[in-house]
Each structure stands twice: as structure tokens, then as C-alpha cells.
Short mmCIF file of C-alpha atoms in Angstrom, two decimals:
data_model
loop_
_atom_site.label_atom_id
_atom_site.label_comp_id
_atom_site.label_asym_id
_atom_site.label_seq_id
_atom_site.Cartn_x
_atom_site.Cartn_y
_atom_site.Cartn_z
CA UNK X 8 -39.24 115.82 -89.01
CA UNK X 9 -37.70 112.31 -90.67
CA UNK X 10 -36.55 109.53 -89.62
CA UNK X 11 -33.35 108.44 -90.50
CA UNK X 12 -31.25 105.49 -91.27
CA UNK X 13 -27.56 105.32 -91.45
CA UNK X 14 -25.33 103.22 -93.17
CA UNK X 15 -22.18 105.15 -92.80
CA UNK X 16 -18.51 104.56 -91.85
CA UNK X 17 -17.95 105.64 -87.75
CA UNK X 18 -16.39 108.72 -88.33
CA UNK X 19 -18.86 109.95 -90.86
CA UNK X 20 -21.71 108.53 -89.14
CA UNK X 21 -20.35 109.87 -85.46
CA UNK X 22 -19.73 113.39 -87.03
CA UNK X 23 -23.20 113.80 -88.81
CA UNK X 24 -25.98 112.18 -86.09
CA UNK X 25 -25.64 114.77 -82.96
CA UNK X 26 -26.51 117.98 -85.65
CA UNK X 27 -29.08 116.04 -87.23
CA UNK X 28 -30.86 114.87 -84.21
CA UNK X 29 -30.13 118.56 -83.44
CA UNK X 30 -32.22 119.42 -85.79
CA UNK X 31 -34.97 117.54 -84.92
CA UNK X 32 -34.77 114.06 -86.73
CA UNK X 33 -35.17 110.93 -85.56
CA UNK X 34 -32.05 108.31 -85.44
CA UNK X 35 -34.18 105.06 -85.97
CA UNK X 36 -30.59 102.47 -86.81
CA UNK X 37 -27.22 102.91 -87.05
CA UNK X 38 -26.11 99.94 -89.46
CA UNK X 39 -23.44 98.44 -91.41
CA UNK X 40 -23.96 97.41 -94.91
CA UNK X 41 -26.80 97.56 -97.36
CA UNK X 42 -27.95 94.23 -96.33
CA UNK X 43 -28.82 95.05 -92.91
CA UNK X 44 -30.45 98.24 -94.23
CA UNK X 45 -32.77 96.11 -97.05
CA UNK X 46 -33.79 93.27 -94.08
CA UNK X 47 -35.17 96.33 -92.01
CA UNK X 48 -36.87 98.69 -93.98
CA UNK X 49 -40.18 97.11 -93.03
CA UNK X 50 -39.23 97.59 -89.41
CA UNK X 51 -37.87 100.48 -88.88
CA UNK X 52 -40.00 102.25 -91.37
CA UNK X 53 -37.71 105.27 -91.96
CA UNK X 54 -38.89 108.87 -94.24
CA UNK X 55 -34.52 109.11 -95.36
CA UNK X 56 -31.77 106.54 -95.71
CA UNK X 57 -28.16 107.97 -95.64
CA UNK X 58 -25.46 105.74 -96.70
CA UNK X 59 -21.95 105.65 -98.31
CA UNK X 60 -21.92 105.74 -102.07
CA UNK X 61 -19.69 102.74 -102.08
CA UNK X 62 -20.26 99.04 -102.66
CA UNK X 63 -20.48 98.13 -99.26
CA UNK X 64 -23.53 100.09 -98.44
CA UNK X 65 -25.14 101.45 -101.19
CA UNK X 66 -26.60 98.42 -103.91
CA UNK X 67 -29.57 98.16 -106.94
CA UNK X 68 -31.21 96.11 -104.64
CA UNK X 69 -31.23 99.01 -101.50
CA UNK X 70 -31.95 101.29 -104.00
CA UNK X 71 -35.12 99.52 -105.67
CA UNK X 72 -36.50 98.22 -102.62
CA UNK X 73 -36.57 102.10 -101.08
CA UNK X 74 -38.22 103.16 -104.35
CA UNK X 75 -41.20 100.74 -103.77
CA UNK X 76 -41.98 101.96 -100.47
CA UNK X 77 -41.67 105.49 -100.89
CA UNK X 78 -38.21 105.66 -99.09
CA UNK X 79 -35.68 108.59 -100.07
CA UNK X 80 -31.93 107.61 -100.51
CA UNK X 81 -29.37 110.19 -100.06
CA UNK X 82 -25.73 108.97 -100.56
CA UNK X 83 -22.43 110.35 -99.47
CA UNK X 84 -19.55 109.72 -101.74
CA UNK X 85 -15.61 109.79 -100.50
CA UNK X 86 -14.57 109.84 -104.03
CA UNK X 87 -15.13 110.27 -107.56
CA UNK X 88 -15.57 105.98 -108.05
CA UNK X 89 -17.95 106.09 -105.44
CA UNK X 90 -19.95 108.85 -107.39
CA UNK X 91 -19.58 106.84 -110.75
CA UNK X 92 -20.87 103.83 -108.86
CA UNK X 93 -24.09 105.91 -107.33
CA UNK X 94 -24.26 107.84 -110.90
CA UNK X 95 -24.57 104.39 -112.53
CA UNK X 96 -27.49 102.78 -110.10
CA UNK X 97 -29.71 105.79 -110.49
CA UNK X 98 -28.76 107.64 -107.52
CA UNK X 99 -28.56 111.37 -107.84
CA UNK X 100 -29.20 112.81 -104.67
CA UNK X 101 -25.48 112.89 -103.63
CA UNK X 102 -23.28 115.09 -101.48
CA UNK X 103 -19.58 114.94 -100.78
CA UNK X 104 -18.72 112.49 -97.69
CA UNK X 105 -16.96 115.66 -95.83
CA UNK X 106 -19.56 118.25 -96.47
CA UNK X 107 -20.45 120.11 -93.17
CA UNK X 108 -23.35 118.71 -91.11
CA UNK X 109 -25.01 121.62 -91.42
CA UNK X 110 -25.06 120.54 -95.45
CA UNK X 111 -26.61 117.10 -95.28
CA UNK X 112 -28.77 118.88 -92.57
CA UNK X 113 -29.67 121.23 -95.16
CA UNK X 114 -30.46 117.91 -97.61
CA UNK X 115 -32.75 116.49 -95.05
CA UNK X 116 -34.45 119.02 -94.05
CA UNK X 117 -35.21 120.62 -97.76
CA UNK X 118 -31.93 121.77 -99.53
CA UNK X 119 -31.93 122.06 -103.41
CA UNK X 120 -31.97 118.32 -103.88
CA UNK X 121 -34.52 117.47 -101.18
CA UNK X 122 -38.10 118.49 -101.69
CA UNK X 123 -40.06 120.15 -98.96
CA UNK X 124 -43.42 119.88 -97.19
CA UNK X 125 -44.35 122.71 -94.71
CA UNK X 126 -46.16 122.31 -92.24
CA UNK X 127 -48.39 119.32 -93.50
CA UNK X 128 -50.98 117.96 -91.38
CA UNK X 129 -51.05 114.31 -89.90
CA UNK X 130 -52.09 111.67 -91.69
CA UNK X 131 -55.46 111.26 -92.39
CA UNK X 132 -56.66 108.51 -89.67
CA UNK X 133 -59.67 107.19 -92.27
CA UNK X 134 -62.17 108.39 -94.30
CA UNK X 135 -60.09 108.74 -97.67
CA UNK X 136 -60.30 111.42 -100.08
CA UNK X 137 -62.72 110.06 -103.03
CA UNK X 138 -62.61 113.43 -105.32
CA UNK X 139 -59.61 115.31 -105.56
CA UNK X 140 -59.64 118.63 -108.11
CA UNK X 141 -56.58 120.44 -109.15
CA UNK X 142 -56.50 123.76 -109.79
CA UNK X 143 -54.42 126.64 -110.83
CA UNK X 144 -54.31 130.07 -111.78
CA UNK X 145 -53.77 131.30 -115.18
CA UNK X 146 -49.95 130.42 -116.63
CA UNK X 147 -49.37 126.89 -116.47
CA UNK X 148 -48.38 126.66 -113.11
CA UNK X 149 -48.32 122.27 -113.59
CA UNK X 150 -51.96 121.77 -112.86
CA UNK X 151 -52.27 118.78 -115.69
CA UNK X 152 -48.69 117.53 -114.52
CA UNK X 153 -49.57 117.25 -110.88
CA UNK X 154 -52.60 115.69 -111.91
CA UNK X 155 -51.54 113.07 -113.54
CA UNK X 156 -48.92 112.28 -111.26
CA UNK X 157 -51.17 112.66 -108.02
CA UNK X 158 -52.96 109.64 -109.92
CA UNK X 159 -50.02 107.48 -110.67
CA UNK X 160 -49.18 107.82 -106.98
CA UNK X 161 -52.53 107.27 -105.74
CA UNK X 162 -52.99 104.05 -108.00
CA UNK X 163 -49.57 102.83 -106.79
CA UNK X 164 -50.61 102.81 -103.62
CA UNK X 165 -53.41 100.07 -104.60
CA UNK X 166 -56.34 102.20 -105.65
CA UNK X 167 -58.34 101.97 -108.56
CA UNK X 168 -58.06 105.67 -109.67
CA UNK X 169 -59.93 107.99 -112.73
CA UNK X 170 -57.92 111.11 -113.68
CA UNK X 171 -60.43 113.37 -115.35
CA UNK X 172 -59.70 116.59 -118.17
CA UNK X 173 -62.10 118.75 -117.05
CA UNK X 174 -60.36 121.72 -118.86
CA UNK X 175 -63.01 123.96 -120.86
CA UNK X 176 -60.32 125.37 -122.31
CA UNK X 177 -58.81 122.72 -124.26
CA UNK X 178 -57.37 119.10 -122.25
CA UNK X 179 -54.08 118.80 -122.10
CA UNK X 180 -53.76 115.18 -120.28
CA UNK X 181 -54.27 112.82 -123.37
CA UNK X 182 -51.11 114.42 -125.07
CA UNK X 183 -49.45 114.14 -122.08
CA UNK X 184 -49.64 110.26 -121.63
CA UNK X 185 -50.01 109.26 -125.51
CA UNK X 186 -53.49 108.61 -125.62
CA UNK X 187 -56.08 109.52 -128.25
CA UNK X 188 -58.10 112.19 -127.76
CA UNK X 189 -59.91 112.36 -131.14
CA UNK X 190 -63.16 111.83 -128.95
CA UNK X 191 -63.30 113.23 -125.57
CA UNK X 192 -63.83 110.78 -123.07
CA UNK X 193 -65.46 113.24 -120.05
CA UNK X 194 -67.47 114.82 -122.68
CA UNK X 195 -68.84 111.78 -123.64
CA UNK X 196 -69.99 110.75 -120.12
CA UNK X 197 -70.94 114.10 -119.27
CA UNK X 198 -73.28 113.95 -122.55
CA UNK X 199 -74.50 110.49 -120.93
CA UNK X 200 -75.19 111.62 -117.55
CA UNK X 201 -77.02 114.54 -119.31
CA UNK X 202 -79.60 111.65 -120.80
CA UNK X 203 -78.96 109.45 -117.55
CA UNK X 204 -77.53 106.65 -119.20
CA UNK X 205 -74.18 106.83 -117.79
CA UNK X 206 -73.39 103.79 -115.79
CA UNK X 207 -70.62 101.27 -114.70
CA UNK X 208 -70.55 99.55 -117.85
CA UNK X 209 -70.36 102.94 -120.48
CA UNK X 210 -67.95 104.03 -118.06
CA UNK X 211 -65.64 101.56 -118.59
CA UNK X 212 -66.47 101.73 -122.24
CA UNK X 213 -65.10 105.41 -122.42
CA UNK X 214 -61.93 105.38 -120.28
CA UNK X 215 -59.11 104.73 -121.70
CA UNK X 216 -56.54 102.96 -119.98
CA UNK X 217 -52.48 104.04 -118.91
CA UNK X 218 -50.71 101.38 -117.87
CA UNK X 219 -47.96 100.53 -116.25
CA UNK X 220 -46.31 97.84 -114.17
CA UNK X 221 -47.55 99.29 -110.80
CA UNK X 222 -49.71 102.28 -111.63
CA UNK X 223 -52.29 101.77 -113.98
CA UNK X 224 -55.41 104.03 -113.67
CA UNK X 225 -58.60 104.82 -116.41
CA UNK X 226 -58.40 108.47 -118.00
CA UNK X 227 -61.21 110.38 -118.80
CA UNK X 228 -59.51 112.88 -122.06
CA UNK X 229 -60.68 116.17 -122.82
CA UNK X 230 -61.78 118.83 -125.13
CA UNK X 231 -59.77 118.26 -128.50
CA UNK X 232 -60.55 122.09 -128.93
CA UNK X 233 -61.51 125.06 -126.71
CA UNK X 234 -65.17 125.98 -128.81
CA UNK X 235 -66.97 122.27 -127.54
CA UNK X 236 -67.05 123.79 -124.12
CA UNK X 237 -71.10 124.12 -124.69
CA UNK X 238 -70.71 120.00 -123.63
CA UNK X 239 -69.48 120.75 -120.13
CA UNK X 240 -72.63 122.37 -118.51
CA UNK X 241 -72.63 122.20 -114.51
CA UNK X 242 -75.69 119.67 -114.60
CA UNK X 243 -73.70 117.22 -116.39
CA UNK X 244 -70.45 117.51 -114.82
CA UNK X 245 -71.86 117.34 -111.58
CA UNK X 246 -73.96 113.68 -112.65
CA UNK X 247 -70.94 112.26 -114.67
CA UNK X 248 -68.39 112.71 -111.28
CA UNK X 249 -71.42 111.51 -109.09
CA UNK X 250 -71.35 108.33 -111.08
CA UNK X 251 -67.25 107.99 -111.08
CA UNK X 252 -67.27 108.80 -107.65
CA UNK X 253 -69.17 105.29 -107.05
CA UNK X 254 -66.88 103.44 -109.66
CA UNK X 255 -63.72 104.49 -108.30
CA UNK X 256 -61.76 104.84 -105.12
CA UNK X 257 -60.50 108.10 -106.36
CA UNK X 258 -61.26 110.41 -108.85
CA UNK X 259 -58.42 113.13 -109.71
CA UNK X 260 -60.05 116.27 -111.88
CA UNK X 261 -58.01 118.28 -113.96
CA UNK X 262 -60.08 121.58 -113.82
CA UNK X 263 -59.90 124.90 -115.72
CA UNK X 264 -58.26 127.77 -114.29
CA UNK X 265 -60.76 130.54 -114.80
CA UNK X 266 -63.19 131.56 -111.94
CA UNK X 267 -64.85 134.34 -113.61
CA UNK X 268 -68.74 134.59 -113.48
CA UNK X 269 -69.73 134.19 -117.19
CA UNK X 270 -73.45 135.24 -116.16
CA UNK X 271 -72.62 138.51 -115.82
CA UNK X 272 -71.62 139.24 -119.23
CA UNK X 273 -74.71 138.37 -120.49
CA UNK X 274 -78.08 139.07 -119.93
CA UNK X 275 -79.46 135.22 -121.40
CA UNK X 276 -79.23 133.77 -117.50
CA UNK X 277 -79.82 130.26 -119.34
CA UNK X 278 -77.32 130.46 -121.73
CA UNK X 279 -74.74 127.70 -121.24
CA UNK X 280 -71.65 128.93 -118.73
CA UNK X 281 -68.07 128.97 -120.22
CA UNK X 282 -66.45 128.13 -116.44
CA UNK X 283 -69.70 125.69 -115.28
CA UNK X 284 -67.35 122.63 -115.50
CA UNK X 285 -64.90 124.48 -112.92
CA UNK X 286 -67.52 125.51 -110.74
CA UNK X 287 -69.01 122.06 -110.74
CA UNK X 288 -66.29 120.06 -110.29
CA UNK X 289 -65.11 122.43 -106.85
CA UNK X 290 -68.20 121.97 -105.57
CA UNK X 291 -67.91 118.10 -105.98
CA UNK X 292 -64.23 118.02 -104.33
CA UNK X 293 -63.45 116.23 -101.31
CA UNK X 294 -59.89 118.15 -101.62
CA UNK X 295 -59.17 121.10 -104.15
CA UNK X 296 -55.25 121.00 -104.85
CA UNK X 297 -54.60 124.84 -105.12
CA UNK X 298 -51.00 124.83 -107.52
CA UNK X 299 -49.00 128.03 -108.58
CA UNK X 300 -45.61 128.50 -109.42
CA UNK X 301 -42.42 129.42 -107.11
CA UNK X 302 -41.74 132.87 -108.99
CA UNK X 303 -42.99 136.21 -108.23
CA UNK X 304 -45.36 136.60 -110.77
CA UNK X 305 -46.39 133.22 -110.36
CA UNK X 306 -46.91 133.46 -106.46
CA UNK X 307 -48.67 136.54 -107.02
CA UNK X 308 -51.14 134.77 -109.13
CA UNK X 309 -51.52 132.29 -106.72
CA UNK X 310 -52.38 134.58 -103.94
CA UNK X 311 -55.05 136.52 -106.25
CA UNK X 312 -56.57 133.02 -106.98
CA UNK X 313 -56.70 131.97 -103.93
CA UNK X 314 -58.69 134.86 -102.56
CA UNK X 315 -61.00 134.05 -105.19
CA UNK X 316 -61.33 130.36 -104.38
CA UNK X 317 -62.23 130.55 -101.27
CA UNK X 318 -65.69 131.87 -102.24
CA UNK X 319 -66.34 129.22 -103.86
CA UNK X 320 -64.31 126.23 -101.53
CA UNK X 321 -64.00 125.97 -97.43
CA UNK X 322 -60.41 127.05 -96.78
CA UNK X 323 -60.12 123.86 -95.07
CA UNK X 324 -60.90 121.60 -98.09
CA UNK X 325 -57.69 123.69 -99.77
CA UNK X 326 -54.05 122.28 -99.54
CA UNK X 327 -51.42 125.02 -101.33
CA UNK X 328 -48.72 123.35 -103.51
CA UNK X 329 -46.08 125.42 -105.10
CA UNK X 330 -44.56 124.06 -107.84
CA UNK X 331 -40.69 125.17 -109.56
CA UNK X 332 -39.33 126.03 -105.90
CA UNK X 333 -35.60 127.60 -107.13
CA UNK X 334 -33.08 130.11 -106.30
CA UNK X 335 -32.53 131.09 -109.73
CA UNK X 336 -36.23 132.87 -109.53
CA UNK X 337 -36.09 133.73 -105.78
CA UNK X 338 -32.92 134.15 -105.18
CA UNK X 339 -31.13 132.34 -101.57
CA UNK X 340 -32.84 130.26 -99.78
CA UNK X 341 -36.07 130.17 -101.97
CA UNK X 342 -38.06 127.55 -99.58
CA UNK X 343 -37.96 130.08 -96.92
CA UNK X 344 -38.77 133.03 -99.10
CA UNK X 345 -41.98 130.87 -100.74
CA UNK X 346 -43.17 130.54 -96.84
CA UNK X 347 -43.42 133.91 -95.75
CA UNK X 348 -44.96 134.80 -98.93
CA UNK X 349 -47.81 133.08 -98.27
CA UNK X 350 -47.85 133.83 -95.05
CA UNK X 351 -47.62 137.82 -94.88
CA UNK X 352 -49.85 138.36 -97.67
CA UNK X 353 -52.47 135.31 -97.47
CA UNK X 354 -51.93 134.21 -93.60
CA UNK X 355 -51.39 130.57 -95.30
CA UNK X 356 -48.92 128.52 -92.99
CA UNK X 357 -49.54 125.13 -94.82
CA UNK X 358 -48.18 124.35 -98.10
CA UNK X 359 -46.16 122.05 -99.98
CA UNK X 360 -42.78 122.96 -102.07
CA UNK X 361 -42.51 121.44 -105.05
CA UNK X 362 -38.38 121.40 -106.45
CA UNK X 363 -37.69 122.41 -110.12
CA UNK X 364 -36.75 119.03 -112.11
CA UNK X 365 -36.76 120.12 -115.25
CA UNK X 366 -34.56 117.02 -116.57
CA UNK X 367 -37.52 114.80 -114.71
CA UNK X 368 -40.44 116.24 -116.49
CA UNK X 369 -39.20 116.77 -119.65
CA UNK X 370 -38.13 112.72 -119.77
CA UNK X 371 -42.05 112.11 -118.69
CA UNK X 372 -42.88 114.41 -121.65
CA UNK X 373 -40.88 112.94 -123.99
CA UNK X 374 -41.97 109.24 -123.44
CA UNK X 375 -45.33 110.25 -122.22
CA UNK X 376 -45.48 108.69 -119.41
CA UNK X 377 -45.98 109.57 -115.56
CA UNK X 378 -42.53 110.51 -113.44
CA UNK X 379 -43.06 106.89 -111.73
CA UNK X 380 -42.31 105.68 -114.75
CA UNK X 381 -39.77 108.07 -116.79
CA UNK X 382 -38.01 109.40 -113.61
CA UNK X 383 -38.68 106.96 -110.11
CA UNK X 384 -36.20 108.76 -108.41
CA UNK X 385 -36.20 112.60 -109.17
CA UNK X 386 -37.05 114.85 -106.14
CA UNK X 387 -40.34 115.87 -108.24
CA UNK X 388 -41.76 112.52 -107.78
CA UNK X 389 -40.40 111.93 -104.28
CA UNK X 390 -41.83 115.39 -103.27
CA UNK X 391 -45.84 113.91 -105.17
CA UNK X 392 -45.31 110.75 -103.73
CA UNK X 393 -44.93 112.04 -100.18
CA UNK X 394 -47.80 114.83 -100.58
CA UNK X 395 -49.74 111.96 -101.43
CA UNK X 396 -49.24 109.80 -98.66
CA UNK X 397 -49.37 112.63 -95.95
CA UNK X 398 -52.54 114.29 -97.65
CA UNK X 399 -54.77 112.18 -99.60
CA UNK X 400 -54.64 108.93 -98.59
CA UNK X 401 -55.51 107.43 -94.57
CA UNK X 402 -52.84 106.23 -92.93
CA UNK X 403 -52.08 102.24 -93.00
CA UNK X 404 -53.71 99.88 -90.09
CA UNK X 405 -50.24 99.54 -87.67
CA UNK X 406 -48.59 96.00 -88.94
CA UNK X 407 -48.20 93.21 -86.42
CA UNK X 408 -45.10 92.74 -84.99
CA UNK X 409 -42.88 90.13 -86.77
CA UNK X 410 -42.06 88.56 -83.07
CA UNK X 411 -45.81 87.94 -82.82
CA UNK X 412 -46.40 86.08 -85.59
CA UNK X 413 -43.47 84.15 -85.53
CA UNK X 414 -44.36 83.50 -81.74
CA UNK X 415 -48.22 81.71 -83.39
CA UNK X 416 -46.41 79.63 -85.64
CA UNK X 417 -44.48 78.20 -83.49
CA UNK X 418 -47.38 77.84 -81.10
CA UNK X 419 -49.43 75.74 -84.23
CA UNK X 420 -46.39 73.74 -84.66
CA UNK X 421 -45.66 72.55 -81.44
CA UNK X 422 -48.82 72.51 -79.86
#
């Protein structure tokens, strides 16, 4: 459950903190005015800010500092000025100030607006994730979009990240961000590692470089076309990520979706393998993302695939992430019908609910650029950004207490 700051007026705030603690949340402040909120966001650390829509308590400068640590704003208006004013800062997860409880419960805890993460386990205490593959079952459930975006996150966080196209079947990631892929970057250091010249320097040499104001990370493109696959063989994949893993803190693999055993087609058992490249990088993963989409047919892929991948991966290497989660494929209350999906028919109890944004990713699309960039405050992103920190990386060393520190320097200067 979240922890939750108010900045409310008394009535609201009286009428809406009893169902929410109700519901399991945690109350960490009860303030006035944006001000107080932006001096104590560092202490009171809180997953969900709640405040009035109007000037008082809801400001560009709340609302940027909350996007640079990863906190979600949710704003409740009284009036149709106090919408215009949260329309006009950026703010779009908004509900009217009179809407039941049981509504801005509903927000919280994973409404339409809010995305949702079942059942996701604690924090990882150390030992971070170094190789992280992405995979997906045929139909573009957003394997290259999580991807990329599960590197923008990670390299946010201050880590020096490589997203790799691993795709046989064509890349998809140097569209996606604007970059030229008229020579394939992971083919190229997979044809190095092949010779073992691949090293720190040629690595750098490759890469090609996305960068933005607080995300920058080195990307590896893929296949131009789907017949250079030959270049990808297991041998070579699995030397070009050994060498990333020990140039970066994280390496994020775009992977093919196919797990089908090319050997048996064929009776040449040395003949190169259309799927190697998959096969290797799983076997090199620290974590496999496992991604479908939030529609029947899509879910029903996912559960086929999944069967299949666990062959191949330890179920507990595996985190499920279901992408599109909407009512207009699933019909009411789509979050819970997603969950016992997975659970009747694949006994999974862990996964993480991805929201539809379709305005979100088409804006990254059209300016290719990551949703930090095109859309910092979409649920998409939020919904990435907190997978990311509950999943992937360890959790932060506890932070002195401000009274300590201010207790040493006054120490030094009177003693």
C-alpha cells in the first residue's frame, strides 16, 4: 500500500483520510500549502501526494520536484478554474473535489488513471540486476517500448545503462529513438566478440548515444533487415553481453519473441540457429521481463509463452508485466479481471499492470524520444518508473536524519 500526503482543505481532507487508511494506506502528513509539501518530500518520503487543484496547494514547483523523485500527484479540483489551472501545469491525473472516497480510493489504489503493481516483491536489499532481457510473445505486445523505457528509468536513477536490439527479426529500437541504424551496432560487437576483439574501447566506438538532460544511456541498434540474422549466432551473443556486462551497470536486451527450436527442422545440427540470439541472451539474464498485452488474445499469448519460457528460464528469474490494462478490451474492472487470469490458468500471483496511454506513447513516437522525455507525467511512465524502482534496482542506503547532521555542525562550530 502507499503512502500518502495531503494538502487538502479540512472538510475534504477529514472526509477522504478514515476510507483511505481504511483501505490500507499510510497517512504520512496532513499539510497546508504546497510549500510545506515541497520542504518535506525528502522526509516524509511519500509513494502519492493528494492536493487541491488550486493555487494554494498545487504549484510548477510541487509538481516538478515530485517528478524528479518518482512521486505521483493526484489533484482534486472544486471547479472548472481549478482544472484549467492543473490542465495548464501538466497535471492530468484529476478527480472532482466531491467524488466519493471510495473514488479517490479507487485512484490510489489502481483506478483508470492510476497504474497498478500486484503483488510486487520488496525491494531488492543489494545485489542489483546487471542484465535485464525483455521478452514477449508474438503481436507486439510493447517489448521494444518497455525496453527502452526500463533504460531511461534505470539511467535516471544514476546508472550507466546499454539497451541492446537483440531482435533476429528485424530491430525496432533505432527508429524508435531517431538513431541510425544503417549499421547495426550489436551485430557489429557480436561479429567482434566472434574474433575476440571486442573490448571497452570498440564498445564505446559502436554505441551510439540518446541523450537527454537526466537519462542518457549507449544503444546497441539492430538488424536493418530480418535475412542478417546468420550474424547473431549464440557464441557471439553470449561473448558480446559478457563484455557489456563488465562495461555497464546495466544492460537492457531487447530480445526476439520466437522460442521455437530451429534444430529440429533441419537435419545440418551446425547450421546457424534462426532464434540462437533469444536463447542466448535468456540464458545471460539476471531478470527476463515477460510482457503481453491486457486483451484476451493477447493474455492468451502470454500464458502459452510463458509455459514455454520457463523451460528455458527459472520461474523465479521471471517478473510478468501486462501492458494496455483497459476496460474497453476487458470490460469492468479490467485490473481485477487481468489478475485472476493469470492466476487460474498459470497459478501466477505476481505481475505488474501496465495502463493504456495511448496519447503518451504516441508523443514518444512522434519525437522519438523516451516517455521521460515526451510524456514525464503519464501513468505509463509512472507505472515503468515504479516497476523499476521496486524490481530492478536495490533499495537506497537509509539517509541520515537531518536533526543529526545539523546536531555535528553545530558541534564543529562551537566546539
Amino acid at each position: 500500500m502507499s503512502r500518502l500526503a495531503f494538502a487538502l482543505d479540512p472538510s475534504t481532507e477529514d472526509r477522504l483520510v478514515a476510507d483511505l487508511v481504511e483501505h490500507g494506506h499510510t497517512v504520512v502528513a496532513r499539510l497546508v500549502g504546497w510549500r510545506d509539501l515541497l520542504d518535506s518530500l525528502d522526509v516524509l518520503a511519500p509513494d502519492v501526494v493528494i492536493v487541491g487543484t488550486g493555487r494554494g496547494t498545487l504549484s510548477a514547483e510541487l509538481l516538478e520536484a515530485c517528478d524528479e523523485r518518482g512521486i505521483r500527484l493526484v489533484g482534486l479540483a472544486g471547479d472548472d478554474a481549478e482544472r484549467a489551472h492543473a490542465a495548464q501545469l501538466g497535471l492530468h491525473e484529476v478527480a472532482d473535489r466531491s467524488a466519493p472516497s471510495a473514488e479517490v480510493a479507487a485512484l490510489v489504489n489502481g483506478g483508470v488513471l492510476v497504474p497498478t503493481r500486484v503483488g510486487a516483491p520488496e525491494r531488492r536489499a543489494s545485489g542489483a540486476t546487471s542484465v535485464i532481457v525483455v521478452w514477449g510473445p508474438a503481436g507486439a505486445p510493447g517489448r521494444t517500448t518497455l525496453a527502452i523505457n526500463l533504460a531511461a528509468e534505470i539511467a535516471a536513477a544514476g546508472h550507466r545503462v546499454a539497451l541492446v536490439d537483440a531482435d533476429p527479426y528485424g530491430g525496432a529500437i533505432a527508429p524508435s529513438l531517431g538513431l541510425l541504424d544503417e549499421t547495426p551496432g550489436f551485430a557489429a560487437a557480436c561479429r567482434l566478440a566472434g574474433s575476440d576483439a571486442l573490448d571497452r574501447a570498440e564498445l564505446e566506438r559502436i554505441a551510439q548515444r540518446y541523450s537527454a538532460p537526466r537519462a542518457s544511456f549507449d544503444v546497441f541498434t539492430g538488424l536493418v533487415g530480418p535475412s542478417r540474422w546468420p550474424e547473431l549466432s549464440r557464441e557471439r551473443v553470449t561473448a558480446a553481453i559478457g563484455v557489456m556486462r563488465a562495461w555497464a551497470e546495466y544492460v537492457v536486451i531487447d530480445a526476439g519473441f520466437s522460442l521455437e527450436h530451429d534444430e529440429e527442422l533441419t537435419s545440418d545440427q551446425f547450421a546457424p540457429r534462426r532464434n540462437a540470439a533469444t536463447f542466448a541472451a535468456l540464458a545471460a539474464a539476471d531478470r527476463v521481463v515477460a510482457v503481453g498485452l491486457a486483451d484476451p488474445v493477447g493474455l492468451s499469448r502470454l500464458l502459452r509463452g510463458h509455459g514455454d519460457l520457463v523451460e528455458f528460464v527459472e520461474p523465479e528469474r521471471i517478473d510478468i508485466v501486462v501492458n494496455r490494462v483497459r476496460t474497453s478490451a476487458l470490460g469492468i474492472d479490467a485490473h481485477a479481471q487481468v489478475r485472476q487470469t493469470l492466476r487460474r490458468f498459470a497459478g501466477l500471483g505476481d505481475a505488474t499492470l501496465l495502463p493504456h496511454d495511448g496519447k503518451a506513447t504516441d508523443a514518444a513516437i512522434l519525437t522519438a524520444r523516451t516517455l521521460r522525455d515526451a510524456a514525464s507525467r503519464s501513468p505509463l511512465r509512472a507505472a515503468i518508473h515504479d516497476y523499476v524502482l521496486a524490481n530492478l534496482l536495490p533499495a537506497p542506503e537509509p539517509a541520515r536524519r537531518r536533526g543529526f547532521a545539523f546536531s555535528a555542525v553545530r558541534r564543529a562550530a562551537t566546539g
